[in-house]
Amino acid sequence: MKNLKELEVWFVTGSQHLYGEEVLKKVAEHSQEITSSMDAAKQIPVRVIFKPVVKSPEEIYQVCLDANTSKNCIGIIAWMHTFSPAKMWIGGLKILQKPLLHLHTQFNRDIPWSEIDMNFMNLNQSAHGDREFGFMMSRMRKRRKVVVGYWQDEKVLDKIDVWARAAAGWHDWQEAKFVRFGDNMRYVAVTEGDKVEAELKFGYSVNTHGIGDLVKVINEVSDAEIDKLCKIYANEYKLVDSLKKGATKYSSLREAAKIEIGLRNFLQQNNFKGFTDTFEDLHGLVQLPGIAVQRLMNEGYGFGAEGDWKTAALVRAMKVMATGLKGGNSFMEDYTYHFDPDNPMVLGAHMLEICESIADHKPFCEIHPLGIGGKADPVRLVFNVTGGAALNASVIDMGNRFRLLVNKVEAVKPKHALPNLPVARVLWKPLPDMQTGCAAWILAGGAHHTCYSQNLTAEHLEDFADIAGVEYVLIDKKTDIYQFKNELRWNEVYYQLHKS
């Protein structure tokens, strides 16, 4: 998604008829001012739309119904300016299907010490009006995010931004389609999963097309289209000499371009938001898609290798959430370790398919043999990734539920050249340390495939998991293995009892 401003969150203010028309007029004026300010705030990536103050069960039900059916509404921000008896909210909250943020604020930042009177107190009752509303949501076990603070405070706006981005990712999943070209890698467990349950839980569908369906579209690509894309490759990347026009491997570059164009056409023609492939099922393809996958991911498509549809969907959601933010998100795999006791690290990479959005320099475009797959040498982009705070996220099918597992990491800029490693790669240190971070990941059943993010935080993923209603497990600097194992045990009991 290129522009989140196409999406809306609705600002809904609660009150009641008890206070009279003058008070309700003020409530509406204040609500409109807050909405306009948030809509103009640089932190919030979506439109914030004022909705008339709701004062009755019928009005509340209607605005929730309208939100459910609105194509552009991705969630509701609710605020109680005055006291709004919460039994009025039951019907609306029962049917509300869009994400909900409860903003616990008030119009005035400070108490007007010398002027405060009972008229002021009747108008500005958020301190207990929001508690009434909060009780009802807790009583109904309604999932929501609670943000507390003055509505112009930067920290409050930042938290609304995080929630809005999570809501955008969730919105993008609804009725999304992901395609698998072939099945998952044979005998692999973690890339399997219940696609029916995923569609019920997450809203997206996953279906398979034979590789022949894709090859047919690839073979329809014209020479003129291939020529044009090869020129783009030459301008945007550092082509090795063998791939340049007239050189020995130029035909391989053209084949890679043909695959990219055909793959993009197939995705666009069928409205897919992401895809998977596997090196075990490439009948009709000359080479395994490398640069094609990297560039399509950079455009926003989700991807998972070896048929890993859960990671493909997660990559897509995280790319949507991160729209407009500096840095990138990519399909990733923990590939090998550096067990130096003074400087332990993980080397993340994959055979070919790491998104160029996380590159720290202009990528090299290279061609190298691939020891598996039995196809011609594939073209790929090769680059390093800069250091800094990052995270790895993985969706796992636990049998009775889905789990979203997140590990905060600290990426490390490579200090040594890797002249013989012909893939994109990144080094990182798992938090809180190598031993604890890796042990916790394994104890939680974390997959070897992840989405690596430079620009999203754990809070984005926590909000996303809460909206989705799935288990969220975090590994960070506070993680202690004893407590972590207890958390997993408690979660197991909770999700056995609480099935929804």
JSON list of C-alpha atoms in Angstrom, two decimals, residues 370-489:
[
{"chain": "A", "resi": 370, "resn": "LEU", "atom": "CA", "xyz": [22.52, -22.77, -6.61]},
{"chain": "A", "resi": 371, "resn": "GLY", "atom": "CA", "xyz": [23.27, -26.22, -5.23]},
{"chain": "A", "resi": 372, "resn": "ILE", "atom": "CA", "xyz": [19.62, -27.25, -4.94]},
{"chain": "A", "resi": 373, "resn": "GLY", "atom": "CA", "xyz": [16.64, -27.14, -7.27]},
{"chain": "A", "resi": 374, "resn": "GLY", "atom": "CA", "xyz": [18.34, -28.52, -10.35]},
{"chain": "A", "resi": 375, "resn": "LYS", "atom": "CA", "xyz": [17.87, -25.38, -12.42]},
{"chain": "A", "resi": 376, "resn": "ALA", "atom": "CA", "xyz": [20.05, -22.81, -14.17]},
{"chain": "A", "resi": 377, "resn": "ASP", "atom": "CA", "xyz": [22.06, -20.35, -12.10]},
{"chain": "A", "resi": 378, "resn": "PRO", "atom": "CA", "xyz": [19.66, -17.73, -10.70]},
{"chain": "A", "resi": 379, "resn": "VAL", "atom": "CA", "xyz": [20.16, -13.96, -10.73]},
{"chain": "A", "resi": 380, "resn": "ARG", "atom": "CA", "xyz": [19.89, -12.25, -7.35]},
{"chain": "A", "resi": 381, "resn": "LEU", "atom": "CA", "xyz": [20.63, -9.03, -5.47]},
{"chain": "A", "resi": 382, "resn": "VAL", "atom": "CA", "xyz": [23.48, -9.17, -2.97]},
{"chain": "A", "resi": 383, "resn": "PHE", "atom": "CA", "xyz": [23.93, -6.64, -0.17]},
{"chain": "A", "resi": 384, "resn": "ASN", "atom": "CA", "xyz": [24.65, -6.10, 3.51]},
{"chain": "A", "resi": 385, "resn": "VAL", "atom": "CA", "xyz": [22.24, -4.60, 6.04]},
{"chain": "A", "resi": 386, "resn": "THR", "atom": "CA", "xyz": [23.05, -1.76, 8.38]},
{"chain": "A", "resi": 387, "resn": "GLY", "atom": "CA", "xyz": [23.06, -2.00, 12.18]},
{"chain": "A", "resi": 388, "resn": "GLY", "atom": "CA", "xyz": [20.45, -0.77, 14.63]},
{"chain": "A", "resi": 389, "resn": "ALA", "atom": "CA", "xyz": [17.35, -1.83, 16.52]},
{"chain": "A", "resi": 390, "resn": "ALA", "atom": "CA", "xyz": [15.22, -4.39, 14.69]},
{"chain": "A", "resi": 391, "resn": "LEU", "atom": "CA", "xyz": [12.96, -7.36, 15.34]},
{"chain": "A", "resi": 392, "resn": "ASN", "atom": "CA", "xyz": [12.04, -10.77, 13.99]},
{"chain": "A", "resi": 393, "resn": "ALA", "atom": "CA", "xyz": [8.42, -11.91, 13.97]},
{"chain": "A", "resi": 394, "resn": "SER", "atom": "CA", "xyz": [6.91, -15.30, 13.23]},
{"chain": "A", "resi": 395, "resn": "VAL", "atom": "CA", "xyz": [3.37, -16.69, 13.05]},
{"chain": "A", "resi": 396, "resn": "ILE", "atom": "CA", "xyz": [3.13, -20.28, 14.27]},
{"chain": "A", "resi": 397, "resn": "ASP", "atom": "CA", "xyz": [0.24, -22.74, 14.12]},
{"chain": "A", "resi": 398, "resn": "MET", "atom": "CA", "xyz": [0.17, -24.33, 17.58]},
{"chain": "A", "resi": 399, "resn": "GLY", "atom": "CA", "xyz": [-2.65, -26.73, 16.73]},
{"chain": "A", "resi": 400, "resn": "ASN", "atom": "CA", "xyz": [-5.31, -25.14, 18.92]},
{"chain": "A", "resi": 401, "resn": "ARG", "atom": "CA", "xyz": [-4.34, -21.52, 18.15]},
{"chain": "A", "resi": 402, "resn": "PHE", "atom": "CA", "xyz": [-1.99, -19.25, 16.25]},
{"chain": "A", "resi": 403, "resn": "ARG", "atom": "CA", "xyz": [0.91, -17.63, 18.08]},
{"chain": "A", "resi": 404, "resn": "LEU", "atom": "CA", "xyz": [2.69, -14.42, 17.06]},
{"chain": "A", "resi": 405, "resn": "LEU", "atom": "CA", "xyz": [6.25, -14.59, 18.37]},
{"chain": "A", "resi": 406, "resn": "VAL", "atom": "CA", "xyz": [8.51, -11.53, 18.37]},
{"chain": "A", "resi": 407, "resn": "ASN", "atom": "CA", "xyz": [12.19, -11.21, 19.28]},
{"chain": "A", "resi": 408, "resn": "LYS", "atom": "CA", "xyz": [13.78, -7.80, 19.59]},
{"chain": "A", "resi": 409, "resn": "VAL", "atom": "CA", "xyz": [17.29, -7.82, 18.13]},
{"chain": "A", "resi": 410, "resn": "GLU", "atom": "CA", "xyz": [20.20, -5.44, 17.61]},
{"chain": "A", "resi": 411, "resn": "ALA", "atom": "CA", "xyz": [21.48, -5.57, 14.06]},
{"chain": "A", "resi": 412, "resn": "VAL", "atom": "CA", "xyz": [25.25, -5.31, 13.63]},
{"chain": "A", "resi": 413, "resn": "LYS", "atom": "CA", "xyz": [27.01, -3.90, 10.59]},
{"chain": "A", "resi": 414, "resn": "PRO", "atom": "CA", "xyz": [29.47, -6.55, 9.32]},
{"chain": "A", "resi": 415, "resn": "LYS", "atom": "CA", "xyz": [33.07, -5.86, 10.26]},
{"chain": "A", "resi": 416, "resn": "HIS", "atom": "CA", "xyz": [34.43, -8.42, 7.82]},
{"chain": "A", "resi": 417, "resn": "ALA", "atom": "CA", "xyz": [33.96, -8.87, 4.10]},
{"chain": "A", "resi": 418, "resn": "LEU", "atom": "CA", "xyz": [31.96, -11.86, 2.87]},
{"chain": "A", "resi": 419, "resn": "PRO", "atom": "CA", "xyz": [33.34, -12.19, -0.67]},
{"chain": "A", "resi": 420, "resn": "ASN", "atom": "CA", "xyz": [32.22, -15.80, -1.17]},
{"chain": "A", "resi": 421, "resn": "LEU", "atom": "CA", "xyz": [28.68, -15.52, 0.22]},
{"chain": "A", "resi": 422, "resn": "PRO", "atom": "CA", "xyz": [26.49, -14.72, -2.81]},
{"chain": "A", "resi": 423, "resn": "VAL", "atom": "CA", "xyz": [23.30, -13.72, -0.96]},
{"chain": "A", "resi": 424, "resn": "ALA", "atom": "CA", "xyz": [21.87, -10.73, 0.86]},
{"chain": "A", "resi": 425, "resn": "ARG", "atom": "CA", "xyz": [22.62, -11.00, 4.57]},
{"chain": "A", "resi": 426, "resn": "VAL", "atom": "CA", "xyz": [22.21, -9.35, 7.95]},
{"chain": "A", "resi": 427, "resn": "LEU", "atom": "CA", "xyz": [23.91, -9.88, 11.30]},
{"chain": "A", "resi": 428, "resn": "TRP", "atom": "CA", "xyz": [22.09, -9.41, 14.60]},
{"chain": "A", "resi": 429, "resn": "LYS", "atom": "CA", "xyz": [22.31, -10.04, 18.32]},
{"chain": "A", "resi": 430, "resn": "PRO", "atom": "CA", "xyz": [19.11, -11.46, 19.80]},
{"chain": "A", "resi": 431, "resn": "LEU", "atom": "CA", "xyz": [17.91, -9.82, 23.00]},
{"chain": "A", "resi": 432, "resn": "PRO", "atom": "CA", "xyz": [18.43, -10.23, 25.87]},
{"chain": "A", "resi": 433, "resn": "ASP", "atom": "CA", "xyz": [21.48, -12.28, 24.83]},
{"chain": "A", "resi": 434, "resn": "MET", "atom": "CA", "xyz": [22.30, -15.04, 22.37]},
{"chain": "A", "resi": 435, "resn": "GLN", "atom": "CA", "xyz": [21.68, -17.96, 24.73]},
{"chain": "A", "resi": 436, "resn": "THR", "atom": "CA", "xyz": [18.46, -16.67, 26.25]},
{"chain": "A", "resi": 437, "resn": "GLY", "atom": "CA", "xyz": [17.03, -15.28, 23.03]},
{"chain": "A", "resi": 438, "resn": "CYS", "atom": "CA", "xyz": [17.60, -18.43, 21.00]},
{"chain": "A", "resi": 439, "resn": "ALA", "atom": "CA", "xyz": [16.46, -20.74, 23.80]},
{"chain": "A", "resi": 440, "resn": "ALA", "atom": "CA", "xyz": [13.26, -18.74, 24.29]},
{"chain": "A", "resi": 441, "resn": "TRP", "atom": "CA", "xyz": [12.56, -18.78, 20.55]},
{"chain": "A", "resi": 442, "resn": "ILE", "atom": "CA", "xyz": [12.94, -22.56, 20.43]},
{"chain": "A", "resi": 443, "resn": "LEU", "atom": "CA", "xyz": [10.86, -23.08, 23.58]},
{"chain": "A", "resi": 444, "resn": "ALA", "atom": "CA", "xyz": [8.07, -21.02, 22.01]},
{"chain": "A", "resi": 445, "resn": "GLY", "atom": "CA", "xyz": [8.17, -23.11, 18.84]},
{"chain": "A", "resi": 446, "resn": "GLY", "atom": "CA", "xyz": [9.39, -20.22, 16.71]},
{"chain": "A", "resi": 447, "resn": "ALA", "atom": "CA", "xyz": [9.80, -20.91, 13.00]},
{"chain": "A", "resi": 448, "resn": "HIS", "atom": "CA", "xyz": [13.08, -20.60, 11.12]},
{"chain": "A", "resi": 449, "resn": "HIS", "atom": "CA", "xyz": [11.30, -18.24, 8.70]},
{"chain": "A", "resi": 450, "resn": "THR", "atom": "CA", "xyz": [10.45, -14.77, 9.96]},
{"chain": "A", "resi": 451, "resn": "CYS", "atom": "CA", "xyz": [9.71, -11.24, 8.91]},
{"chain": "A", "resi": 452, "resn": "TYR", "atom": "CA", "xyz": [12.65, -9.01, 9.78]},
{"chain": "A", "resi": 453, "resn": "SER", "atom": "CA", "xyz": [11.72, -5.38, 10.44]},
{"chain": "A", "resi": 454, "resn": "GLN", "atom": "CA", "xyz": [13.83, -2.27, 10.78]},
{"chain": "A", "resi": 455, "resn": "ASN", "atom": "CA", "xyz": [10.94, 0.14, 11.31]},
{"chain": "A", "resi": 456, "resn": "LEU", "atom": "CA", "xyz": [8.20, -1.57, 13.30]},
{"chain": "A", "resi": 457, "resn": "THR", "atom": "CA", "xyz": [8.27, -1.98, 17.07]},
{"chain": "A", "resi": 458, "resn": "ALA", "atom": "CA", "xyz": [7.07, -4.73, 19.35]},
{"chain": "A", "resi": 459, "resn": "GLU", "atom": "CA", "xyz": [4.09, -2.50, 20.19]},
{"chain": "A", "resi": 460, "resn": "HIS", "atom": "CA", "xyz": [2.95, -2.57, 16.56]},
{"chain": "A", "resi": 461, "resn": "LEU", "atom": "CA", "xyz": [2.97, -6.37, 16.62]},
{"chain": "A", "resi": 462, "resn": "GLU", "atom": "CA", "xyz": [1.33, -6.54, 20.05]},
{"chain": "A", "resi": 463, "resn": "ASP", "atom": "CA", "xyz": [-1.52, -4.32, 18.86]},
{"chain": "A", "resi": 464, "resn": "PHE", "atom": "CA", "xyz": [-1.81, -6.41, 15.70]},
{"chain": "A", "resi": 465, "resn": "ALA", "atom": "CA", "xyz": [-2.02, -9.66, 17.68]},
{"chain": "A", "resi": 466, "resn": "ASP", "atom": "CA", "xyz": [-4.61, -8.12, 19.99]},
{"chain": "A", "resi": 467, "resn": "ILE", "atom": "CA", "xyz": [-6.76, -7.02, 17.04]},
{"chain": "A", "resi": 468, "resn": "ALA", "atom": "CA", "xyz": [-6.45, -10.50, 15.53]},
{"chain": "A", "resi": 469, "resn": "GLY", "atom": "CA", "xyz": [-7.22, -12.17, 18.85]},
{"chain": "A", "resi": 470, "resn": "VAL", "atom": "CA", "xyz": [-4.15, -14.40, 18.79]},
{"chain": "A", "resi": 471, "resn": "GLU", "atom": "CA", "xyz": [-1.50, -15.22, 21.36]},
{"chain": "A", "resi": 472, "resn": "TYR", "atom": "CA", "xyz": [1.40, -12.77, 21.50]},
{"chain": "A", "resi": 473, "resn": "VAL", "atom": "CA", "xyz": [4.77, -13.75, 22.95]},
{"chain": "A", "resi": 474, "resn": "LEU", "atom": "CA", "xyz": [7.68, -11.30, 23.26]},
{"chain": "A", "resi": 475, "resn": "ILE", "atom": "CA", "xyz": [11.38, -11.98, 23.74]},
{"chain": "A", "resi": 476, "resn": "ASP", "atom": "CA", "xyz": [13.22, -8.82, 24.75]},
{"chain": "A", "resi": 477, "resn": "LYS", "atom": "CA", "xyz": [15.83, -7.49, 27.17]},
{"chain": "A", "resi": 478, "resn": "LYS", "atom": "CA", "xyz": [13.63, -8.41, 30.15]},
{"chain": "A", "resi": 479, "resn": "THR", "atom": "CA", "xyz": [13.19, -12.06, 29.18]},
{"chain": "A", "resi": 480, "resn": "ASP", "atom": "CA", "xyz": [14.10, -14.62, 31.84]},
{"chain": "A", "resi": 481, "resn": "ILE", "atom": "CA", "xyz": [13.88, -18.27, 30.81]},
{"chain": "A", "resi": 482, "resn": "TYR", "atom": "CA", "xyz": [12.25, -19.43, 34.06]},
{"chain": "A", "resi": 483, "resn": "GLN", "atom": "CA", "xyz": [9.51, -16.81, 33.79]},
{"chain": "A", "resi": 484, "resn": "PHE", "atom": "CA", "xyz": [9.25, -17.30, 30.03]},
{"chain": "A", "resi": 485, "resn": "LYS", "atom": "CA", "xyz": [8.52, -21.02, 30.43]},
{"chain": "A", "resi": 486, "resn": "ASN", "atom": "CA", "xyz": [5.88, -20.15, 33.02]},
{"chain": "A", "resi": 487, "resn": "GLU", "atom": "CA", "xyz": [4.31, -17.66, 30.59]},
{"chain": "A", "resi": 488, "resn": "LEU", "atom": "CA", "xyz": [4.08, -20.35, 27.93]},
{"chain": "A", "resi": 489, "resn": "ARG", "atom": "CA", "xyz": [2.49, -22.77, 30.43]}
]
